[in-house]
Amino acid sequence: RKEVEQDPGPFNVPEGATVAFNCTYSNSASQSFFWYRQDCRKEPKLLMSVYSSGNEDGRFTAQLNRASQYISLLIRDSKLSDSATYLCVEDNYGQNFVFGPGTRLSVLP
Amino acid sequence: NAGVMQNPRHLVRRRGQEARLRCSPMKGHSHVYWYRQLPEEGLKFMVYLQKENIIDESGMPKERFSAEFPKEGPSILRIQQVVRGDSAAYFCASSLYASGGNRDEQYFGPGTRLTVT
């Protein structure tokens, strides 16, 4: 099974900062990707789907670079409530989801 | 529309006992996935099921673990003769469409935390 790699962090940023995470994948045939967030001891919650070049939802922007096989997540004007672990997910075409180990974000007051 | 439901939320078993974890997918979803998350680790895929069919069990340990998704009722993940290393959070997810296409987002249940003493 192919791997998804993420910087585990932690990323410690002040409120209002802009922060970006990258995630690399290895299966060039994969078509869709996702970002999930997971709070401590809770289930992962879907944050964004990334099917083509990118997606934007409010303060969150995800981009897909197929040539370099990475996706990114940008969070603008970060809030305390954004503190969580962000999971990058590759839909390994026909072979189900492969989760990255997660990047931990702490937004500090 | 109720989300993915799992029960029990917490389960304590002694070594050698059996653990049964249940998952009811979101209404209208026919694709169910089980994942295991060890403490301080990422989620690991275990098995993908549709009604009455196991589609992909490549992540399931070869022994003691089994899963089913009957025509009626919830999906069941069964662990026989549990050992301490089975202690983990077990998450179930469901999707409307099969993996590999658009709109195949998976939605997760709250998980079952299994503790083996």
PDB file of N, CA and C in Angstrom, chain A residues 5-101:
ATOM      1  N   GLU A   5       2.609  11.096   3.147  1.00  0.00           N
ATOM      2  CA  GLU A   5       3.544  11.653   4.114  1.00  0.00           C
ATOM      3  C   GLU A   5       3.147  13.079   4.496  1.00  0.00           C
ATOM      4  N   GLN A   6       3.263  13.359   5.779  1.00  0.00           N
ATOM      5  CA  GLN A   6       2.993  14.688   6.302  1.00  0.00           C
ATOM      6  C   GLN A   6       4.019  15.029   7.356  1.00  0.00           C
ATOM      7  N   ASP A   7       4.301  16.319   7.491  1.00  0.00           N
ATOM      8  CA  ASP A   7       5.127  16.802   8.593  1.00  0.00           C
ATOM      9  C   ASP A   7       4.272  16.720   9.862  1.00  0.00           C
ATOM     10  N   PRO A   8       4.704  15.976  10.867  1.00  0.00           N
ATOM     11  CA  PRO A   8       3.852  15.806  12.051  1.00  0.00           C
ATOM     12  C   PRO A   8       3.690  17.066  12.899  1.00  0.00           C
ATOM     13  N   GLY A   9       4.600  18.053  12.698  1.00  0.00           N
ATOM     14  CA  GLY A   9       4.524  19.267  13.498  1.00  0.00           C
ATOM     15  C   GLY A   9       5.098  19.013  14.884  1.00  0.00           C
ATOM     16  N   PRO A  10       4.646  19.703  15.936  1.00  0.00           N
ATOM     17  CA  PRO A  10       3.510  20.618  15.887  1.00  0.00           C
ATOM     18  C   PRO A  10       3.855  21.981  15.292  1.00  0.00           C
ATOM     19  N   PHE A  11       2.847  22.563  14.681  1.00  0.00           N
ATOM     20  CA  PHE A  11       2.930  23.933  14.230  1.00  0.00           C
ATOM     21  C   PHE A  11       2.264  24.790  15.301  1.00  0.00           C
ATOM     22  N   ASN A  12       3.024  25.676  15.908  1.00  0.00           N
ATOM     23  CA  ASN A  12       2.485  26.586  16.911  1.00  0.00           C
ATOM     24  C   ASN A  12       2.434  27.979  16.305  1.00  0.00           C
ATOM     25  N   VAL A  13       1.234  28.508  16.128  1.00  0.00           N
ATOM     26  CA  VAL A  13       1.091  29.807  15.476  1.00  0.00           C
ATOM     27  C   VAL A  13       0.199  30.699  16.327  1.00  0.00           C
ATOM     28  N   PRO A  14       0.384  32.030  16.246  1.00  0.00           N
ATOM     29  CA  PRO A  14      -0.497  32.935  16.989  1.00  0.00           C
ATOM     30  C   PRO A  14      -1.828  33.098  16.256  1.00  0.00           C
ATOM     31  N   GLU A  15      -2.839  33.457  17.013  1.00  0.00           N
ATOM     32  CA  GLU A  15      -4.139  33.766  16.417  1.00  0.00           C
ATOM     33  C   GLU A  15      -3.973  34.781  15.304  1.00  0.00           C
ATOM     34  N   GLY A  16      -4.721  34.573  14.222  1.00  0.00           N
ATOM     35  CA  GLY A  16      -4.672  35.506  13.110  1.00  0.00           C
ATOM     36  C   GLY A  16      -3.614  35.194  12.071  1.00  0.00           C
ATOM     37  N   ALA A  17      -2.730  34.263  12.395  1.00  0.00           N
ATOM     38  CA  ALA A  17      -1.656  33.933  11.451  1.00  0.00           C
ATOM     39  C   ALA A  17      -2.198  33.093  10.294  1.00  0.00           C
ATOM     40  N   THR A  18      -1.408  33.046   9.238  1.00  0.00           N
ATOM     41  CA  THR A  18      -1.677  32.154   8.117  1.00  0.00           C
ATOM     42  C   THR A  18      -0.709  30.984   8.204  1.00  0.00           C
ATOM     43  N   VAL A  19      -1.229  29.795   8.054  1.00  0.00           N
ATOM     44  CA  VAL A  19      -0.379  28.606   8.178  1.00  0.00           C
ATOM     45  C   VAL A  19      -0.699  27.657   7.026  1.00  0.00           C
ATOM     46  N   ALA A  20       0.331  26.961   6.563  1.00  0.00           N
ATOM     47  CA  ALA A  20       0.147  26.035   5.438  1.00  0.00           C
ATOM     48  C   ALA A  20       0.787  24.695   5.755  1.00  0.00           C
ATOM     49  N   PHE A  21       0.103  23.636   5.354  1.00  0.00           N
ATOM     50  CA  PHE A  21       0.630  22.278   5.496  1.00  0.00           C
ATOM     51  C   PHE A  21       0.745  21.655   4.120  1.00  0.00           C
ATOM     52  N   ASN A  22       1.737  20.833   3.947  1.00  0.00           N
ATOM     53  CA  ASN A  22       1.871  20.050   2.723  1.00  0.00           C
ATOM     54  C   ASN A  22       1.748  18.574   3.012  1.00  0.00           C
ATOM     55  N   CYS A  23       1.416  17.858   1.980  1.00  0.00           N
ATOM     56  CA  CYS A  23       1.246  16.420   2.093  1.00  0.00           C
ATOM     57  C   CYS A  23       1.663  15.824   0.748  1.00  0.00           C
ATOM     58  N   THR A  24       2.477  14.788   0.757  1.00  0.00           N
ATOM     59  CA  THR A  24       2.890  14.161  -0.498  1.00  0.00           C
ATOM     60  C   THR A  24       2.291  12.775  -0.609  1.00  0.00           C
ATOM     61  N   TYR A  25       2.008  12.387  -1.837  1.00  0.00           N
ATOM     62  CA  TYR A  25       1.457  11.059  -2.095  1.00  0.00           C
ATOM     63  C   TYR A  25       2.258  10.413  -3.197  1.00  0.00           C
ATOM     64  N   SER A  26       2.107   9.105  -3.347  1.00  0.00           N
ATOM     65  CA  SER A  26       2.995   8.402  -4.271  1.00  0.00           C
ATOM     66  C   SER A  26       2.290   7.740  -5.443  1.00  0.00           C
ATOM     67  N   ASN A  27       0.972   7.636  -5.400  1.00  0.00           N
ATOM     68  CA  ASN A  27       0.259   6.982  -6.497  1.00  0.00           C
ATOM     69  C   ASN A  27      -0.223   8.029  -7.493  1.00  0.00           C
ATOM     70  N   SER A  28       0.447   8.112  -8.621  1.00  0.00           N
ATOM     71  CA  SER A  28       0.119   9.141  -9.601  1.00  0.00           C
ATOM     72  C   SER A  28      -1.276   8.954 -10.196  1.00  0.00           C
ATOM     73  N   ALA A  29      -1.855   7.775 -10.045  1.00  0.00           N
ATOM     74  CA  ALA A  29      -3.186   7.515 -10.608  1.00  0.00           C
ATOM     75  C   ALA A  29      -4.312   7.995  -9.691  1.00  0.00           C
ATOM     76  N   SER A  30      -4.014   8.365  -8.463  1.00  0.00           N
ATOM     77  CA  SER A  30      -5.054   8.792  -7.531  1.00  0.00           C
ATOM     78  C   SER A  30      -5.750  10.036  -8.043  1.00  0.00           C
ATOM     79  N   GLN A  31      -7.082  10.042  -7.922  1.00  0.00           N
ATOM     80  CA  GLN A  31      -7.882  11.114  -8.494  1.00  0.00           C
ATOM     81  C   GLN A  31      -8.397  12.105  -7.464  1.00  0.00           C
ATOM     82  N   SER A  32      -8.635  11.639  -6.270  1.00  0.00           N
ATOM     83  CA  SER A  32      -9.247  12.546  -5.300  1.00  0.00           C
ATOM     84  C   SER A  32      -8.534  12.460  -3.956  1.00  0.00           C
ATOM     85  N   PHE A  33      -8.617  13.575  -3.253  1.00  0.00           N
ATOM     86  CA  PHE A  33      -7.909  13.730  -1.992  1.00  0.00           C
ATOM     87  C   PHE A  33      -8.807  14.495  -1.036  1.00  0.00           C
ATOM     88  N   PHE A  34      -8.493  14.376   0.234  1.00  0.00           N
ATOM     89  CA  PHE A  34      -9.315  15.025   1.245  1.00  0.00           C
ATOM     90  C   PHE A  34      -8.424  15.544   2.362  1.00  0.00           C
ATOM     91  N   TRP A  35      -8.919  16.568   3.022  1.00  0.00           N
ATOM     92  CA  TRP A  35      -8.359  16.978   4.303  1.00  0.00           C
ATOM     93  C   TRP A  35      -9.431  16.740   5.364  1.00  0.00           C
ATOM     94  N   TYR A  36      -9.026  16.054   6.427  1.00  0.00           N
ATOM     95  CA  TYR A  36      -9.875  15.862   7.592  1.00  0.00           C
ATOM     96  C   TYR A  36      -9.193  16.539   8.775  1.00  0.00           C
ATOM     97  N   ARG A  37      -9.991  16.957   9.747  1.00  0.00           N
ATOM     98  CA  ARG A  37      -9.406  17.381  11.002  1.00  0.00           C
ATOM     99  C   ARG A  37      -9.850  16.421  12.091  1.00  0.00           C
ATOM    100  N   GLN A  38      -8.952  16.199  13.020  1.00  0.00           N
ATOM    101  CA  GLN A  38      -9.273  15.305  14.130  1.00  0.00           C
ATOM    102  C   GLN A  38      -8.885  15.984  15.432  1.00  0.00           C
ATOM    103  N   ASP A  39      -9.877  16.171  16.282  1.00  0.00           N
ATOM    104  CA  ASP A  39      -9.618  16.677  17.619  1.00  0.00           C
ATOM    105  C   ASP A  39      -9.270  15.512  18.525  1.00  0.00           C
ATOM    106  N   CYS A  40      -8.601  15.840  19.614  1.00  0.00           N
ATOM    107  CA  CYS A  40      -8.093  14.801  20.507  1.00  0.00           C
ATOM    108  C   CYS A  40      -9.201  13.831  20.928  1.00  0.00           C
ATOM    109  N   ARG A  41      -8.974  12.552  20.668  1.00  0.00           N
ATOM    110  CA  ARG A  41      -9.866  11.479  21.084  1.00  0.00           C
ATOM    111  C   ARG A  41     -11.264  11.550  20.437  1.00  0.00           C
ATOM    112  N   LYS A  42     -11.321  12.249  19.291  1.00  0.00           N
ATOM    113  CA  LYS A  42     -12.588  12.317  18.567  1.00  0.00           C
ATOM    114  C   LYS A  42     -12.411  11.693  17.178  1.00  0.00           C
ATOM    115  N   GLU A  43     -13.543  11.580  16.473  1.00  0.00           N
ATOM    116  CA  GLU A  43     -13.474  11.028  15.132  1.00  0.00           C
ATOM    117  C   GLU A  43     -12.997  12.073  14.133  1.00  0.00           C
ATOM    118  N   PRO A  44     -12.393  11.646  13.026  1.00  0.00           N
ATOM    119  CA  PRO A  44     -12.022  12.592  11.970  1.00  0.00           C
ATOM    120  C   PRO A  44     -13.272  13.211  11.360  1.00  0.00           C
ATOM    121  N   LYS A  45     -13.183  14.491  11.074  1.00  0.00           N
ATOM    122  CA  LYS A  45     -14.293  15.191  10.424  1.00  0.00           C
ATOM    123  C   LYS A  45     -13.807  15.755   9.097  1.00  0.00           C
ATOM    124  N   LEU A  46     -14.595  15.557   8.068  1.00  0.00           N
ATOM    125  CA  LEU A  46     -14.223  16.023   6.738  1.00  0.00           C
ATOM    126  C   LEU A  46     -14.145  17.534   6.714  1.00  0.00           C
ATOM    127  N   LEU A  47     -13.029  18.036   6.223  1.00  0.00           N
ATOM    128  CA  LEU A  47     -12.817  19.482   6.124  1.00  0.00           C
ATOM    129  C   LEU A  47     -13.007  19.936   4.671  1.00  0.00           C
ATOM    130  N   MET A  48     -12.306  19.283   3.761  1.00  0.00           N
ATOM    131  CA  MET A  48     -12.391  19.666   2.351  1.00  0.00           C
ATOM    132  C   MET A  48     -12.115  18.472   1.457  1.00  0.00           C
ATOM    133  N   SER A  49     -12.769  18.475   0.302  1.00  0.00           N
ATOM    134  CA  SER A  49     -12.474  17.520  -0.747  1.00  0.00           C
ATOM    135  C   SER A  49     -11.635  18.222  -1.812  1.00  0.00           C
ATOM    136  N   VAL A  50     -10.720  17.518  -2.421  1.00  0.00           N
ATOM    137  CA  VAL A  50      -9.874  18.101  -3.470  1.00  0.00           C
ATOM    138  C   VAL A  50      -9.910  17.166  -4.663  1.00  0.00           C
ATOM    139  N   TYR A  51     -10.692  17.534  -5.677  1.00  0.00           N
ATOM    140  CA  TYR A  51     -10.858  16.647  -6.828  1.00  0.00           C
ATOM    141  C   TYR A  51     -10.077  17.113  -8.047  1.00  0.00           C
ATOM    142  N   SER A  52      -9.848  18.395  -8.170  1.00  0.00           N
ATOM    143  CA  SER A  52      -9.134  18.881  -9.360  1.00  0.00           C
ATOM    144  C   SER A  52      -7.946  19.707  -8.881  1.00  0.00           C
ATOM    145  N   SER A  53      -7.835  20.909  -9.327  1.00  0.00           N
ATOM    146  CA  SER A  53      -6.651  21.693  -8.976  1.00  0.00           C
ATOM    147  C   SER A  53      -6.709  22.224  -7.548  1.00  0.00           C
ATOM    148  N   GLY A  54      -7.917  22.414  -7.033  1.00  0.00           N
ATOM    149  CA  GLY A  54      -7.993  22.957  -5.693  1.00  0.00           C
ATOM    150  C   GLY A  54      -9.413  23.234  -5.271  1.00  0.00           C
ATOM    151  N   ASN A  55      -9.539  23.755  -4.059  1.00  0.00           N
ATOM    152  CA  ASN A  55     -10.849  24.017  -3.493  1.00  0.00           C
ATOM    153  C   ASN A  55     -10.676  25.102  -2.424  1.00  0.00           C
ATOM    154  N   GLU A  56     -11.681  25.958  -2.291  1.00  0.00           N
ATOM    155  CA  GLU A  56     -11.616  27.009  -1.275  1.00  0.00           C
ATOM    156  C   GLU A  56     -12.924  27.029  -0.516  1.00  0.00           C
ATOM    157  N   ASP A  57     -12.828  27.182   0.804  1.00  0.00           N
ATOM    158  CA  ASP A  57     -14.009  27.254   1.640  1.00  0.00           C
ATOM    159  C   ASP A  57     -13.701  28.202   2.785  1.00  0.00           C
ATOM    160  N   GLY A  58     -14.138  29.450   2.629  1.00  0.00           N
ATOM    161  CA  GLY A  58     -13.893  30.432   3.678  1.00  0.00           C
ATOM    162  C   GLY A  58     -12.415  30.666   3.885  1.00  0.00           C
ATOM    163  N   ARG A  59     -11.952  30.430   5.086  1.00  0.00           N
ATOM    164  CA  ARG A  59     -10.544  30.672   5.419  1.00  0.00           C
ATOM    165  C   ARG A  59      -9.624  29.535   4.971  1.00  0.00           C
ATOM    166  N   PHE A  60     -10.181  28.502   4.438  1.00  0.00           N
ATOM    167  CA  PHE A  60      -9.417  27.301   4.084  1.00  0.00           C
ATOM    168  C   PHE A  60      -9.293  27.166   2.568  1.00  0.00           C
ATOM    169  N   THR A  61      -8.065  26.909   2.118  1.00  0.00           N
ATOM    170  CA  THR A  61      -7.818  26.682   0.698  1.00  0.00           C
ATOM    171  C   THR A  61      -6.958  25.438   0.552  1.00  0.00           C
ATOM    172  N   ALA A  62      -7.398  24.533  -0.287  1.00  0.00           N
ATOM    173  CA  ALA A  62      -6.611  23.337  -0.574  1.00  0.00           C
ATOM    174  C   ALA A  62      -6.199  23.375  -2.030  1.00  0.00           C
ATOM    175  N   GLN A  63      -4.969  22.975  -2.305  1.00  0.00           N
ATOM    176  CA  GLN A  63      -4.480  22.936  -3.688  1.00  0.00           C
ATOM    177  C   GLN A  63      -3.838  21.596  -3.966  1.00  0.00           C
ATOM    178  N   LEU A  64      -3.975  21.179  -5.217  1.00  0.00           N
ATOM    179  CA  LEU A  64      -3.427  19.897  -5.654  1.00  0.00           C
ATOM    180  C   LEU A  64      -2.412  20.162  -6.754  1.00  0.00           C
ATOM    181  N   ASN A  65      -1.230  19.630  -6.610  1.00  0.00           N
ATOM    182  CA  ASN A  65      -0.191  19.732  -7.629  1.00  0.00           C
ATOM    183  C   ASN A  65       0.128  18.316  -8.095  1.00  0.00           C
ATOM    184  N   ARG A  66      -0.455  17.954  -9.226  1.00  0.00           N
ATOM    185  CA  ARG A  66      -0.295  16.567  -9.707  1.00  0.00           C
ATOM    186  C   ARG A  66       1.128  16.305 -10.196  1.00  0.00           C
ATOM    187  N   ALA A  67       1.755  17.316 -10.775  1.00  0.00           N
ATOM    188  CA  ALA A  67       3.111  17.123 -11.312  1.00  0.00           C
ATOM    189  C   ALA A  67       4.082  16.740 -10.205  1.00  0.00           C
ATOM    190  N   SER A  68       3.936  17.396  -9.059  1.00  0.00           N
ATOM    191  CA  SER A  68       4.839  17.134  -7.936  1.00  0.00           C
ATOM    192  C   SER A  68       4.226  16.196  -6.909  1.00  0.00           C
ATOM    193  N   GLN A  69       2.985  15.803  -7.144  1.00  0.00           N
ATOM    194  CA  GLN A  69       2.287  14.850  -6.288  1.00  0.00           C
ATOM    195  C   GLN A  69       2.229  15.314  -4.837  1.00  0.00           C
ATOM    196  N   TYR A  70       1.708  16.521  -4.655  1.00  0.00           N
ATOM    197  CA  TYR A  70       1.439  16.960  -3.288  1.00  0.00           C
ATOM    198  C   TYR A  70       0.159  17.776  -3.260  1.00  0.00           C
ATOM    199  N   ILE A  71      -0.438  17.816  -2.094  1.00  0.00           N
ATOM    200  CA  ILE A  71      -1.555  18.713  -1.846  1.00  0.00           C
ATOM    201  C   ILE A  71      -1.212  19.567  -0.644  1.00  0.00           C
ATOM    202  N   SER A  72      -1.822  20.727  -0.600  1.00  0.00           N
ATOM    203  CA  SER A  72      -1.538  21.662   0.483  1.00  0.00           C
ATOM    204  C   SER A  72      -2.852  22.141   1.082  1.00  0.00           C
ATOM    205  N   LEU A  73      -2.755  22.573   2.314  1.00  0.00           N
ATOM    206  CA  LEU A  73      -3.890  23.191   3.003  1.00  0.00           C
ATOM    207  C   LEU A  73      -3.409  24.499   3.591  1.00  0.00           C
ATOM    208  N   LEU A  74      -4.102  25.566   3.246  1.00  0.00           N
ATOM    209  CA  LEU A  74      -3.771  26.898   3.748  1.00  0.00           C
ATOM    210  C   LEU A  74      -4.904  27.367   4.653  1.00  0.00           C
ATOM    211  N   ILE A  75      -4.543  27.806   5.831  1.00  0.00           N
ATOM    212  CA  ILE A  75      -5.532  28.346   6.764  1.00  0.00           C
ATOM    213  C   ILE A  75      -5.176  29.804   7.015  1.00  0.00           C
ATOM    214  N   ARG A  76      -6.109  30.673   6.672  1.00  0.00           N
ATOM    215  CA  ARG A  76      -5.897  32.119   6.897  1.00  0.00           C
ATOM    216  C   ARG A  76      -6.599  32.544   8.175  1.00  0.00           C
ATOM    217  N   ASP A  77      -6.070  33.632   8.777  1.00  0.00           N
ATOM    218  CA  ASP A  77      -6.700  34.211   9.967  1.00  0.00           C
ATOM    219  C   ASP A  77      -7.056  33.105  10.976  1.00  0.00           C
ATOM    220  N   SER A  78      -6.066  32.360  11.377  1.00  0.00           N
ATOM    221  CA  SER A  78      -6.324  31.176  12.203  1.00  0.00           C
ATOM    222  C   SER A  78      -6.954  31.544  13.552  1.00  0.00           C
ATOM    223  N   LYS A  79      -7.847  30.668  13.977  1.00  0.00           N
ATOM    224  CA  LYS A  79      -8.597  30.835  15.226  1.00  0.00           C
ATOM    225  C   LYS A  79      -8.123  29.797  16.242  1.00  0.00           C
ATOM    226  N   LEU A  80      -8.393  30.072  17.495  1.00  0.00           N
ATOM    227  CA  LEU A  80      -8.052  29.093  18.538  1.00  0.00           C
ATOM    228  C   LEU A  80      -8.718  27.747  18.244  1.00  0.00           C
ATOM    229  N   SER A  81      -9.924  27.820  17.710  1.00  0.00           N
ATOM    230  CA  SER A  81     -10.686  26.598  17.447  1.00  0.00           C
ATOM    231  C   SER A  81     -10.117  25.780  16.282  1.00  0.00           C
ATOM    232  N   ASP A  82      -9.161  26.337  15.564  1.00  0.00           N
ATOM    233  CA  ASP A  82      -8.520  25.571  14.486  1.00  0.00           C
ATOM    234  C   ASP A  82      -7.496  24.575  15.030  1.00  0.00           C
ATOM    235  N   SER A  83      -7.180  24.668  16.304  1.00  0.00           N
ATOM    236  CA  SER A  83      -6.208  23.754  16.905  1.00  0.00           C
ATOM    237  C   SER A  83      -6.735  22.320  16.808  1.00  0.00           C
ATOM    238  N   ALA A  84      -5.985  21.486  16.135  1.00  0.00           N
ATOM    239  CA  ALA A  84      -6.400  20.101  15.885  1.00  0.00           C
ATOM    240  C   ALA A  84      -5.274  19.406  15.133  1.00  0.00           C
ATOM    241  N   THR A  85      -5.486  18.153  14.817  1.00  0.00           N
ATOM    242  CA  THR A  85      -4.589  17.426  13.922  1.00  0.00           C
ATOM    243  C   THR A  85      -5.246  17.350  12.552  1.00  0.00           C
ATOM    244  N   TYR A  86      -4.504  17.710  11.525  1.00  0.00           N
ATOM    245  CA  TYR A  86      -5.039  17.746  10.170  1.00  0.00           C
ATOM    246  C   TYR A  86      -4.512  16.538   9.392  1.00  0.00           C
ATOM    247  N   LEU A  87      -5.450  15.748   8.904  1.00  0.00           N
ATOM    248  CA  LEU A  87      -5.125  14.495   8.236  1.00  0.00           C
ATOM    249  C   LEU A  87      -5.278  14.642   6.728  1.00  0.00           C
ATOM    250  N   CYS A  88      -4.255  14.315   6.018  1.00  0.00           N
ATOM    251  CA  CYS A  88      -4.277  14.307   4.555  1.00  0.00           C
ATOM    252  C   CYS A  88      -4.670  12.899   4.112  1.00  0.00           C
ATOM    253  N   VAL A  89      -5.576  12.801   3.170  1.00  0.00           N
ATOM    254  CA  VAL A  89      -6.088  11.505   2.755  1.00  0.00           C
ATOM    255  C   VAL A  89      -6.031  11.379   1.241  1.00  0.00           C
ATOM    256  N   GLU A  90      -5.470  10.287   0.785  1.00  0.00           N
ATOM    257  CA  GLU A  90      -5.427   9.970  -0.637  1.00  0.00           C
ATOM    258  C   GLU A  90      -6.434   8.875  -0.919  1.00  0.00           C
ATOM    259  N   ASP A  91      -7.278   9.117  -1.879  1.00  0.00           N
ATOM    260  CA  ASP A  91      -8.167   8.055  -2.339  1.00  0.00           C
ATOM    261  C   ASP A  91      -7.370   7.256  -3.363  1.00  0.00           C
ATOM    262  N   ASN A  92      -6.726   6.225  -2.890  1.00  0.00           N
ATOM    263  CA  ASN A  92      -5.810   5.425  -3.695  1.00  0.00           C
ATOM    264  C   ASN A  92      -6.651   4.610  -4.667  1.00  0.00           C
ATOM    265  N   TYR A  93      -6.877   5.147  -5.793  1.00  0.00           N
ATOM    266  CA  TYR A  93      -7.917   4.757  -6.744  1.00  0.00           C
ATOM    267  C   TYR A  93      -8.256   3.272  -6.703  1.00  0.00           C
ATOM    268  N   GLY A  94      -9.470   3.016  -6.252  1.00  0.00           N
ATOM    269  CA  GLY A  94      -9.950   1.644  -6.196  1.00  0.00           C
ATOM    270  C   GLY A  94      -9.401   0.847  -5.035  1.00  0.00           C
ATOM    271  N   GLN A  95      -8.558   1.436  -4.235  1.00  0.00           N
ATOM    272  CA  GLN A  95      -7.977   0.706  -3.115  1.00  0.00           C
ATOM    273  C   GLN A  95      -8.192   1.426  -1.804  1.00  0.00           C
ATOM    274  N   ASN A  96      -9.221   2.270  -1.793  1.00  0.00           N
ATOM    275  CA  ASN A  96      -9.638   2.896  -0.552  1.00  0.00           C
ATOM    276  C   ASN A  96      -8.721   3.998  -0.054  1.00  0.00           C
ATOM    277  N   PHE A  97      -9.096   4.542   1.079  1.00  0.00           N
ATOM    278  CA  PHE A  97      -8.419   5.720   1.596  1.00  0.00           C
ATOM    279  C   PHE A  97      -7.118   5.359   2.285  1.00  0.00           C
ATOM    280  N   VAL A  98      -6.108   6.189   2.035  1.00  0.00           N
ATOM    281  CA  VAL A  98      -4.850   6.068   2.764  1.00  0.00           C
ATOM    282  C   VAL A  98      -4.662   7.356   3.547  1.00  0.00           C
ATOM    283  N   PHE A  99      -4.583   7.243   4.847  1.00  0.00           N
ATOM    284  CA  PHE A  99      -4.452   8.408   5.709  1.00  0.00           C
ATOM    285  C   PHE A  99      -2.991   8.705   5.986  1.00  0.00           C
ATOM    286  N   GLY A 100      -2.649   9.988   5.947  1.00  0.00           N
ATOM    287  CA  GLY A 100      -1.349  10.402   6.437  1.00  0.00           C
ATOM    288  C   GLY A 100      -1.339  10.377   7.949  1.00  0.00           C
ATOM    289  N   PRO A 101      -0.162  10.508   8.555  1.00  0.00           N
ATOM    290  CA  PRO A 101      -0.051  10.453  10.017  1.00  0.00           C
ATOM    291  C   PRO A 101      -0.617  11.688  10.710  1.00  0.00           C
TER     292      PRO A 101
END
